[in-house]
Amino acid sequence: MRETRGAHGAQAAGQYDVWAAGDAYERYMGRWSRLVAERFAAWVDPGPGLRWLDVGCGTGALTSAVTTRCRPQLMVGVDRSWAFAEVAAAAIAPGRGGTAVADAQALPFRDATFDAAAGGLVLNFLPDPTAALAELVRTVRPGGLIGAYVWDYAEGMAFLRHFWDAARSVDPSAASLDEGHRFPLCRPEPLRALWTDAGLDDVKVTPIEVPTHFAGFPDLWEPFLAGQGPAAGYVAALPPELRDRVREALRTSLTTAPDGSIALTARAWGVKGRTPKR
C-alpha cells in the first residue's frame, strides 16, 4: 500500500461535485461527524495493533478517531473524492498507511488484508451497499471486525429535519430530495438486516447521539451555501429569491437562546459484526 495524495483521483472527485471540497464539508457536517466517529470508535474498539481500513473516509473523521483510540498498526483510508482523501491523509502518521482514491464496491486490496474495516456515514451514498459490504467481508480476515454508522436522517438529525421541513413548506418539490425519505439505511432494522444477510456474526446495533451547538443562525445556515452534501447541493442550486424564502422558513422554525445560539442534537446508528471464522 503506498500513500496516495496525488492528482490521479481528481477525475473521481469531479464526478461528485457535492463531495469535492473538504474544508467546506468540515463546517457543514464534518464537525458533527467527528464527534460521532469518536464515540463509534470507542464502541467498536477491538484493541491496538490491528490493520484497519476506513471505507469512504471522507475528510478523515473516522480515520482520526481510529488512529487515536485504537492505535492501529496500519491505517488505510479510501474515498472516491481526491479532495477528501487528501484531507484525511493528514490524520495518518508517516509510515503507518495512507489514503487512496478507490471505489468501495471494488476495493484494490487482496483477500484478508485487514483485521478491521469500517465506514462512517457512507452506506447511504453507495449505489450498492450490499456489494460494498461484500468487499469488506472479502478484504477482512476471518473473525475480523466490520462496522459502520449512518445518520438517522428520518428522525434523529435535528438541524437537517428542520431544514427539509422548511424547504418543503416553501418548495414542495424538495420532498423528493429529503434524505429521510431517500435513504433506507438510516434506521436500525435495515442496518441489522444488511449485516446479518452478509453472513456476519455477533451483529450489534446501537444509537450514537451528539450535541450540535450553533453559535447563531449564520453558523447553521452559511455552511448550506457551500454545496457540500445533498441538502447543501439543493440550496446552492436554488434561485436567490427561493433560497431566501427557505432561509427565513428555517430561521423561524428554530428555537434560539437569549445569546443567539441554537442547541440541537444529532443521532446516528452504529452497526458492527464479525466475519465468519473459516
PDB file of C-alpha atoms in Angstrom, residues 117-234:
ATOM      1  CA  ALA A 117     -12.849  -2.282   8.460  1.00  0.00           C
ATOM      2  CA  ALA A 118     -15.467   0.392   8.937  1.00  0.00           C
ATOM      3  CA  GLY A 119     -17.336   3.058   7.032  1.00  0.00           C
ATOM      4  CA  GLY A 120     -18.549   6.309   8.517  1.00  0.00           C
ATOM      5  CA  LEU A 121     -21.659   7.965   7.031  1.00  0.00           C
ATOM      6  CA  VAL A 122     -21.077   6.376   3.635  1.00  0.00           C
ATOM      7  CA  LEU A 123     -23.529   3.478   3.179  1.00  0.00           C
ATOM      8  CA  ASN A 124     -26.465   5.605   2.039  1.00  0.00           C
ATOM      9  CA  PHE A 125     -24.395   7.207  -0.705  1.00  0.00           C
ATOM     10  CA  LEU A 126     -23.282   3.967  -2.351  1.00  0.00           C
ATOM     11  CA  PRO A 127     -25.173   2.655  -5.399  1.00  0.00           C
ATOM     12  CA  ASP A 128     -24.985  -0.892  -3.990  1.00  0.00           C
ATOM     13  CA  PRO A 129     -24.313  -1.120  -0.229  1.00  0.00           C
ATOM     14  CA  THR A 130     -24.627  -4.910  -0.384  1.00  0.00           C
ATOM     15  CA  ALA A 131     -21.764  -5.114  -2.883  1.00  0.00           C
ATOM     16  CA  ALA A 132     -19.652  -2.752  -0.783  1.00  0.00           C
ATOM     17  CA  LEU A 133     -20.217  -4.828   2.346  1.00  0.00           C
ATOM     18  CA  ALA A 134     -19.275  -7.984   0.423  1.00  0.00           C
ATOM     19  CA  GLU A 135     -15.997  -6.264  -0.465  1.00  0.00           C
ATOM     20  CA  LEU A 136     -15.341  -5.531   3.199  1.00  0.00           C
ATOM     21  CA  VAL A 137     -16.040  -9.162   4.094  1.00  0.00           C
ATOM     22  CA  ARG A 138     -13.584 -10.200   1.381  1.00  0.00           C
ATOM     23  CA  THR A 139     -10.780  -7.886   2.479  1.00  0.00           C
ATOM     24  CA  VAL A 140     -11.101  -8.538   6.240  1.00  0.00           C
ATOM     25  CA  ARG A 141      -9.614 -11.720   7.730  1.00  0.00           C
ATOM     26  CA  PRO A 142     -11.869 -14.437   9.188  1.00  0.00           C
ATOM     27  CA  GLY A 143     -13.040 -13.366  12.630  1.00  0.00           C
ATOM     28  CA  GLY A 144     -12.260  -9.727  11.884  1.00  0.00           C
ATOM     29  CA  LEU A 145     -14.412  -6.729  12.711  1.00  0.00           C
ATOM     30  CA  ILE A 146     -16.649  -4.871  10.249  1.00  0.00           C
ATOM     31  CA  GLY A 147     -18.608  -1.814  11.342  1.00  0.00           C
ATOM     32  CA  ALA A 148     -20.347   1.285  10.067  1.00  0.00           C
ATOM     33  CA  TYR A 149     -22.518   4.158  11.195  1.00  0.00           C
ATOM     34  CA  VAL A 150     -25.110   6.301   9.428  1.00  0.00           C
ATOM     35  CA  TRP A 151     -27.052   9.422  10.319  1.00  0.00           C
ATOM     36  CA  ASP A 152     -30.648   8.919  11.397  1.00  0.00           C
ATOM     37  CA  TYR A 153     -31.932  11.161   8.617  1.00  0.00           C
ATOM     38  CA  ALA A 154     -35.545  10.171   9.220  1.00  0.00           C
ATOM     39  CA  GLU A 155     -35.831  11.355  12.815  1.00  0.00           C
ATOM     40  CA  GLY A 156     -32.531  11.956  14.574  1.00  0.00           C
ATOM     41  CA  MET A 157     -30.713  14.696  12.620  1.00  0.00           C
ATOM     42  CA  ALA A 158     -32.472  17.730  14.088  1.00  0.00           C
ATOM     43  CA  PHE A 159     -30.926  20.503  12.024  1.00  0.00           C
ATOM     44  CA  LEU A 160     -31.479  18.611   8.768  1.00  0.00           C
ATOM     45  CA  ARG A 161     -35.024  17.719   9.822  1.00  0.00           C
ATOM     46  CA  HIS A 162     -35.727  21.400  10.444  1.00  0.00           C
ATOM     47  CA  PHE A 163     -34.114  22.250   7.122  1.00  0.00           C
ATOM     48  CA  TRP A 164     -36.117  19.816   4.969  1.00  0.00           C
ATOM     49  CA  ASP A 165     -39.372  20.663   6.716  1.00  0.00           C
ATOM     50  CA  ALA A 166     -38.712  24.336   5.995  1.00  0.00           C
ATOM     51  CA  ALA A 167     -37.703  23.635   2.397  1.00  0.00           C
ATOM     52  CA  ARG A 168     -40.858  21.587   1.738  1.00  0.00           C
ATOM     53  CA  SER A 169     -43.041  24.342   3.171  1.00  0.00           C
ATOM     54  CA  VAL A 170     -41.661  26.716   0.541  1.00  0.00           C
ATOM     55  CA  ASP A 171     -40.861  24.300  -2.292  1.00  0.00           C
ATOM     56  CA  PRO A 172     -42.941  21.069  -2.260  1.00  0.00           C
ATOM     57  CA  SER A 173     -40.592  19.520  -4.846  1.00  0.00           C
ATOM     58  CA  ALA A 174     -37.881  19.429  -2.165  1.00  0.00           C
ATOM     59  CA  ALA A 175     -39.610  16.397  -0.628  1.00  0.00           C
ATOM     60  CA  SER A 176     -38.057  14.120  -3.245  1.00  0.00           C
ATOM     61  CA  LEU A 177     -34.563  15.154  -2.102  1.00  0.00           C
ATOM     62  CA  ASP A 178     -35.121  14.731   1.648  1.00  0.00           C
ATOM     63  CA  GLU A 179     -32.526  12.224   2.910  1.00  0.00           C
ATOM     64  CA  GLY A 180     -35.054  10.909   5.418  1.00  0.00           C
ATOM     65  CA  HIS A 181     -37.165   9.616   2.523  1.00  0.00           C
ATOM     66  CA  ARG A 182     -34.381   8.787   0.059  1.00  0.00           C
ATOM     67  CA  PHE A 183     -32.093   6.702   2.224  1.00  0.00           C
ATOM     68  CA  PRO A 184     -33.441   3.412   3.615  1.00  0.00           C
ATOM     69  CA  LEU A 185     -30.280   2.677   5.619  1.00  0.00           C
ATOM     70  CA  CYS A 186     -30.909   5.342   8.235  1.00  0.00           C
ATOM     71  CA  ARG A 187     -32.730   3.123  10.747  1.00  0.00           C
ATOM     72  CA  PRO A 188     -31.522   0.242  12.949  1.00  0.00           C
ATOM     73  CA  GLU A 189     -33.606  -2.534  11.387  1.00  0.00           C
ATOM     74  CA  PRO A 190     -32.270  -2.227   7.800  1.00  0.00           C
ATOM     75  CA  LEU A 191     -28.708  -1.928   9.118  1.00  0.00           C
ATOM     76  CA  ARG A 192     -29.025  -5.077  11.184  1.00  0.00           C
ATOM     77  CA  ALA A 193     -30.545  -6.925   8.221  1.00  0.00           C
ATOM     78  CA  LEU A 194     -27.741  -5.806   5.897  1.00  0.00           C
ATOM     79  CA  TRP A 195     -25.047  -7.094   8.263  1.00  0.00           C
ATOM     80  CA  THR A 196     -26.902 -10.331   9.002  1.00  0.00           C
ATOM     81  CA  ASP A 197     -27.625 -11.048   5.335  1.00  0.00           C
ATOM     82  CA  ALA A 198     -23.915 -10.606   4.586  1.00  0.00           C
ATOM     83  CA  GLY A 199     -23.222 -13.589   6.857  1.00  0.00           C
ATOM     84  CA  LEU A 200     -21.626 -11.605   9.663  1.00  0.00           C
ATOM     85  CA  ASP A 201     -21.718 -12.979  13.201  1.00  0.00           C
ATOM     86  CA  ASP A 202     -22.428 -11.314  16.548  1.00  0.00           C
ATOM     87  CA  VAL A 203     -24.210  -8.371  14.901  1.00  0.00           C
ATOM     88  CA  LYS A 204     -24.997  -5.442  17.192  1.00  0.00           C
ATOM     89  CA  VAL A 205     -26.641  -2.052  16.550  1.00  0.00           C
ATOM     90  CA  THR A 206     -26.503   0.996  18.823  1.00  0.00           C
ATOM     91  CA  PRO A 207     -27.658   4.648  18.779  1.00  0.00           C
ATOM     92  CA  ILE A 208     -24.971   7.331  18.915  1.00  0.00           C
ATOM     93  CA  GLU A 209     -26.201  10.820  19.825  1.00  0.00           C
ATOM     94  CA  VAL A 210     -24.144  14.009  19.894  1.00  0.00           C
ATOM     95  CA  PRO A 211     -24.918  17.683  20.542  1.00  0.00           C
ATOM     96  CA  THR A 212     -24.945  20.081  17.591  1.00  0.00           C
ATOM     97  CA  HIS A 213     -24.446  23.554  19.013  1.00  0.00           C
ATOM     98  CA  PHE A 214     -24.539  26.545  16.668  1.00  0.00           C
ATOM     99  CA  ALA A 215     -23.203  29.934  17.749  1.00  0.00           C
ATOM    100  CA  GLY A 216     -26.058  31.612  15.898  1.00  0.00           C
ATOM    101  CA  PHE A 217     -28.267  31.199  12.844  1.00  0.00           C
ATOM    102  CA  PRO A 218     -25.473  32.182  10.404  1.00  0.00           C
ATOM    103  CA  ASP A 219     -23.355  29.357  11.857  1.00  0.00           C
ATOM    104  CA  LEU A 220     -26.139  26.926  10.935  1.00  0.00           C
ATOM    105  CA  TRP A 221     -27.188  28.440   7.589  1.00  0.00           C
ATOM    106  CA  GLU A 222     -23.967  29.531   5.893  1.00  0.00           C
ATOM    107  CA  PRO A 223     -22.499  26.012   5.504  1.00  0.00           C
ATOM    108  CA  PHE A 224     -25.524  25.132   3.357  1.00  0.00           C
ATOM    109  CA  LEU A 225     -24.331  27.698   0.804  1.00  0.00           C
ATOM    110  CA  ALA A 226     -21.126  25.772   0.016  1.00  0.00           C
ATOM    111  CA  GLY A 227     -22.956  22.935  -1.741  1.00  0.00           C
ATOM    112  CA  GLN A 228     -21.242  20.054   0.095  1.00  0.00           C
ATOM    113  CA  GLY A 229     -23.813  17.280   0.614  1.00  0.00           C
ATOM    114  CA  PRO A 230     -27.358  16.696  -0.678  1.00  0.00           C
ATOM    115  CA  ALA A 231     -29.151  19.412   1.318  1.00  0.00           C
ATOM    116  CA  ALA A 232     -26.413  21.966   0.679  1.00  0.00           C
ATOM    117  CA  GLY A 233     -26.350  20.991  -3.005  1.00  0.00           C
ATOM    118  CA  TYR A 234     -30.076  21.699  -3.160  1.00  0.00           C
TER     119      TYR A 234
END
